[in-house]
mmCIF file of C-alpha atoms in Angstrom:
data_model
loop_
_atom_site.group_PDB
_atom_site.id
_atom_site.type_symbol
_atom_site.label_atom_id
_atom_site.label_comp_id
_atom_site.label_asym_id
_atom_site.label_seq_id
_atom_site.Cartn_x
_atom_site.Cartn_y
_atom_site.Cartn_z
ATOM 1 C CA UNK A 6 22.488 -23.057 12.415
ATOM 2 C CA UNK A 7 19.712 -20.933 12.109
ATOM 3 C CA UNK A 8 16.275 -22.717 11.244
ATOM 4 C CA UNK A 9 14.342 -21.849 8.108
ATOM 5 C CA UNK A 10 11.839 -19.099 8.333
ATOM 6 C CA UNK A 11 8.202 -19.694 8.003
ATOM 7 C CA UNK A 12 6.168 -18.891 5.111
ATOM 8 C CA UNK A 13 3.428 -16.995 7.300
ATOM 9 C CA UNK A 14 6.529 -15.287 8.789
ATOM 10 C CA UNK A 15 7.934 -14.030 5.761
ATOM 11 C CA UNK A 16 4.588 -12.968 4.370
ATOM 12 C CA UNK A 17 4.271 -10.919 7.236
ATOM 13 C CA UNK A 18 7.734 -9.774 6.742
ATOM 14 C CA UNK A 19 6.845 -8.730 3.383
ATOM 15 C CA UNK A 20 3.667 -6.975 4.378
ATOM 16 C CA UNK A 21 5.628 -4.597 6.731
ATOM 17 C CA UNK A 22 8.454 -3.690 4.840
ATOM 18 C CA UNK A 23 5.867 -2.994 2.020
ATOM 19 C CA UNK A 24 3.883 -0.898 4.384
ATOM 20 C CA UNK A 25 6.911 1.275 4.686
ATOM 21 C CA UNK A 26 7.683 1.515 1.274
ATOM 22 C CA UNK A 27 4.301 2.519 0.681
ATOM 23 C CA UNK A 28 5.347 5.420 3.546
ATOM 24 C CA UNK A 29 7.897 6.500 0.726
ATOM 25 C CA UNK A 30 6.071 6.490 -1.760
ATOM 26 C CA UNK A 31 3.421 9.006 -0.239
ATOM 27 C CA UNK A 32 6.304 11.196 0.646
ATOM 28 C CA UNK A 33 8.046 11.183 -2.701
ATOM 29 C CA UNK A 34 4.249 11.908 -4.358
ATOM 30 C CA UNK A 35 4.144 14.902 -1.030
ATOM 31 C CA UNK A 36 6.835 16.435 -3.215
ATOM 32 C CA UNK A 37 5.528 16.184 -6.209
ATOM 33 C CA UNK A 38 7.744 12.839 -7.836
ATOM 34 C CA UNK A 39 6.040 9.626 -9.118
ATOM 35 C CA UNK A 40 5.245 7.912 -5.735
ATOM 36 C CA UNK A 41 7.359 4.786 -5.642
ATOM 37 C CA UNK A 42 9.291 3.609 -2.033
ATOM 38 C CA UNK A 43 12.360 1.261 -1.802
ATOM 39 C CA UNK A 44 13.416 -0.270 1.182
ATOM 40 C CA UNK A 45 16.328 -2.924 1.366
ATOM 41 C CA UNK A 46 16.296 -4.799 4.317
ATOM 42 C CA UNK A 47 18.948 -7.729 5.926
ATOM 43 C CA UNK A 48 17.949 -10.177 8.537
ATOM 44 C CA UNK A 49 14.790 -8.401 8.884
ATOM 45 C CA UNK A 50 15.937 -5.224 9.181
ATOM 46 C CA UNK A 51 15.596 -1.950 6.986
ATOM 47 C CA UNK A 52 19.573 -1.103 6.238
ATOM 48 C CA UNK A 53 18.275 1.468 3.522
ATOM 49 C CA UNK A 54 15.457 3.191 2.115
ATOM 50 C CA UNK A 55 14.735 5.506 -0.821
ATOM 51 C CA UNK A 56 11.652 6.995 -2.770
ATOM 52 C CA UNK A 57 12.190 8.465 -6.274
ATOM 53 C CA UNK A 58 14.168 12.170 -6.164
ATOM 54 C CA UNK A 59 14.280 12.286 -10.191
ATOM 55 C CA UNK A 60 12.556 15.652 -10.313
ATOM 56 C CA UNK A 61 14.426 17.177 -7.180
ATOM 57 C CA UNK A 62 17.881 16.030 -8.247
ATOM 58 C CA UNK A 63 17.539 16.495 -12.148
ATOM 59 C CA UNK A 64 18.370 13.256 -11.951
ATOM 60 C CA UNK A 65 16.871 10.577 -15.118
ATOM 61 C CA UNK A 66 18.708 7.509 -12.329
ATOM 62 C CA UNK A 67 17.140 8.811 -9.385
ATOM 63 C CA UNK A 68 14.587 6.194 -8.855
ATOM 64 C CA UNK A 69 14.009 4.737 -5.677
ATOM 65 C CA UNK A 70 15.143 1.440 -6.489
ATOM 66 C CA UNK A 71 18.859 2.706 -7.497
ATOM 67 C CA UNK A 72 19.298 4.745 -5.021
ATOM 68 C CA UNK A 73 18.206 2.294 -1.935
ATOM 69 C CA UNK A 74 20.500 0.337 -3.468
ATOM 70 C CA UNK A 75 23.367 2.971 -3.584
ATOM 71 C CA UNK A 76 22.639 3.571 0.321
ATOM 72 C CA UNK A 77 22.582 -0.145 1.246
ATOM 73 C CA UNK A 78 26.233 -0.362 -0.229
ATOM 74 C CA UNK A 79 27.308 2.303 1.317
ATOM 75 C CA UNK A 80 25.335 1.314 4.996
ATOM 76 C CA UNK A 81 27.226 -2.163 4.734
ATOM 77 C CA UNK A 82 30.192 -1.204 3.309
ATOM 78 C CA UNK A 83 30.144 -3.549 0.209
ATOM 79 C CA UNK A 84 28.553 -3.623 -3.091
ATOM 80 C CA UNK A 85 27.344 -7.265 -3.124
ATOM 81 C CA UNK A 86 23.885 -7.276 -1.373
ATOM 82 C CA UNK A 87 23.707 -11.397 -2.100
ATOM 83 C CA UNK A 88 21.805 -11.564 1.626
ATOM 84 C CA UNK A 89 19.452 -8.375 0.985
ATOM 85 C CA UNK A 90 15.737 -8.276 0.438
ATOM 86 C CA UNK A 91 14.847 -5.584 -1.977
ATOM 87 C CA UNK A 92 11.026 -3.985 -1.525
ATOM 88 C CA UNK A 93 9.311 -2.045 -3.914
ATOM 89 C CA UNK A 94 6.437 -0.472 -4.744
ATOM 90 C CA UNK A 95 6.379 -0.616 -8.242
ATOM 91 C CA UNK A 96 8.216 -3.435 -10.575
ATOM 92 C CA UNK A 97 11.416 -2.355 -11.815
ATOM 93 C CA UNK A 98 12.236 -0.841 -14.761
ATOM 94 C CA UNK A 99 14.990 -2.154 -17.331
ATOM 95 C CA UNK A 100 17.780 0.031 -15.570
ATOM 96 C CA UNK A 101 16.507 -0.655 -12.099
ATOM 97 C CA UNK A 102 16.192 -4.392 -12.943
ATOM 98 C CA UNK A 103 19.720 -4.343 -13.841
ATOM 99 C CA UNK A 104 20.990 -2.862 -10.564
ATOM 100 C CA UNK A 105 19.176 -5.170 -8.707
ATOM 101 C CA UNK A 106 20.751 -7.712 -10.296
ATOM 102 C CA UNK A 107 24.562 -6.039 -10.780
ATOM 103 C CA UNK A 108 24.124 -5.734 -6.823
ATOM 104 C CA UNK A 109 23.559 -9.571 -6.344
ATOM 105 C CA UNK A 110 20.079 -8.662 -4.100
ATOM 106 C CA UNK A 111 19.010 -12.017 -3.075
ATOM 107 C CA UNK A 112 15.385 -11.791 -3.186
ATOM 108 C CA UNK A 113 13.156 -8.540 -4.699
ATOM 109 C CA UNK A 114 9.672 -8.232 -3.471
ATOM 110 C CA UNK A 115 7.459 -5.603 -5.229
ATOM 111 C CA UNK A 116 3.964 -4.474 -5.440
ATOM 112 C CA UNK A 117 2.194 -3.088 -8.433
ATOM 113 C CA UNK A 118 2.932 -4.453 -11.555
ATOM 114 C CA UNK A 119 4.197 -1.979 -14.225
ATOM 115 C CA UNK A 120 2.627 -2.869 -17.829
ATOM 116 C CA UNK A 121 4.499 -0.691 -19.586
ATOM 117 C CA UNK A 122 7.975 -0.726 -18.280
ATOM 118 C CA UNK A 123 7.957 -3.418 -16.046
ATOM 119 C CA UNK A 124 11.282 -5.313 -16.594
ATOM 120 C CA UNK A 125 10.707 -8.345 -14.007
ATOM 121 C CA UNK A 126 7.907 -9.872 -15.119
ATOM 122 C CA UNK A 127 5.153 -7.545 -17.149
ATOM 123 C CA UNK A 128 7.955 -6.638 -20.395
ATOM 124 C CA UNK A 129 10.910 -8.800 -19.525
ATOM 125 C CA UNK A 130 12.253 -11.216 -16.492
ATOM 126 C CA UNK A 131 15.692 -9.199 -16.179
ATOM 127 C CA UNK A 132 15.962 -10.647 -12.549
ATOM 128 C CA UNK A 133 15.740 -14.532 -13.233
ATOM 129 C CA UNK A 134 17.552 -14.344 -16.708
ATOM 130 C CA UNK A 135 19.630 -17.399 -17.382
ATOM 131 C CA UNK A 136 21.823 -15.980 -19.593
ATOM 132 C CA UNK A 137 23.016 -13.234 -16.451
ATOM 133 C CA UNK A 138 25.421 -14.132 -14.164
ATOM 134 C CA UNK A 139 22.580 -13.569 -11.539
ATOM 135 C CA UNK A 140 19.099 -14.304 -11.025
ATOM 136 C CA UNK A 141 16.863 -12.635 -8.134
ATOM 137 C CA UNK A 142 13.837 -14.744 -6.717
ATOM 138 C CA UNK A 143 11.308 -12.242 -6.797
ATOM 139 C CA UNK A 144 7.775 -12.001 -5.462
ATOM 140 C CA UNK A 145 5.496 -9.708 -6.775
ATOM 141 C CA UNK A 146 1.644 -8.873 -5.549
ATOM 142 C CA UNK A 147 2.203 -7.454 -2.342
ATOM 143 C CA UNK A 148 0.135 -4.480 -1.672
ATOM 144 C CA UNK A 149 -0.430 -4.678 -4.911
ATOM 145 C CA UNK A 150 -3.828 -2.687 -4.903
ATOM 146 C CA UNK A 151 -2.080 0.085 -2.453
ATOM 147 C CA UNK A 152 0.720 0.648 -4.566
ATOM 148 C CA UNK A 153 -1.245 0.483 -7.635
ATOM 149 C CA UNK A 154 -3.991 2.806 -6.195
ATOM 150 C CA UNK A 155 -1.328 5.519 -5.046
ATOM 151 C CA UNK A 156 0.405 5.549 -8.199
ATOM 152 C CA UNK A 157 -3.324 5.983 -9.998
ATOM 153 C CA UNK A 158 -4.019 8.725 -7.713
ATOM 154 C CA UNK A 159 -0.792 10.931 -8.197
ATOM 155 C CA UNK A 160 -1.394 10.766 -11.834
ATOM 156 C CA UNK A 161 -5.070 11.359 -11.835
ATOM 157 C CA UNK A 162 -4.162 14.540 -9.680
ATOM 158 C CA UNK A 163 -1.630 15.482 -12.057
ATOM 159 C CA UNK A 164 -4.113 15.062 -15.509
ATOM 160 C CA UNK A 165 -6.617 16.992 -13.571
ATOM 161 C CA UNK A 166 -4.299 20.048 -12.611
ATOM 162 C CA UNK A 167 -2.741 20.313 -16.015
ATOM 163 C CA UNK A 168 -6.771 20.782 -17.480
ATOM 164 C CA UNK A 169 -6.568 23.523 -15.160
ATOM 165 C CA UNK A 170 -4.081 25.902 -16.874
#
């Protein structure tokens, strides 16, 4: 029987696997897509990883969220994730918020907050809903100023450009 994990530990945890969502993120923003990372890790360990790919594939689903999730099923051969940890830069959206849950991710752990499409806490609580047949304990906050401040960024660079033409 394995002994429970300490809060410092998982905070710590958290921190890292944020820190390499955050990698992601930069990437995904290197290529010119909103900069948002996923990673979805088990036991510690990153099983997959994803930043959004909307723009590249043509793709309105091809946010980082859904498509971590998509690998991880495919890594562990199963779609229940019920012992996954899902990280994220930004909160979900609606449609992201109900993958996470569809998938049965145990626990989703995400940075900025997203005030106007946020589906996890900021609009709605998708992930803890009672009336689902699932509920995610989430944690949001971590990195919160990094993800927030990369997202800021990317668009500031964008609204500047487009005064350009």
């Amino acid at each position: 029987m394995s002994s429970p994990r300490e809060p410092d530990a998982d905070a710590d945890l958290d921190r890292r696997m944020m820190e390499h969502a955050l990698g992601l993120a930069r990437h995904a923003a290197e290529l010119g897509e909103v900069p948002v990372g996923a990673v979805v890790a088990r036991e510690g360990r990153i099983v997959a990883q994803a930043f959004n790919l909307r723009e590249t594939l043509r793709d309105p689903t091809a946010h980082a969220e859904r498509l971590a999730l998509t690998l991880a099923g495919r890594a562990l051969g199963r779609w229940r994730l019920d012992d996954c940890t899902l990280y994220v830069t930004l909160e979900p959206c609606v449609m992201c918020a109900g993958a996470i849950v569809q998938s049965r991710v145990a626990t989703l752990v995400y940075g900025a907050p997203d005030p106007k499409a946020g589906a996890c806490r900021s609009l709605y609580r998708l992930t803890d809903d009672r009336r689902l047949n699932h509920r995610v304990a989430t944690r949001s906050g971590v990195l919160a100023r990094e993800c927030g401040e990369i997202l800021s960024l990317f668009f500031h660079e964008r609204r500047d450009s487009s005064k350009l033409r």
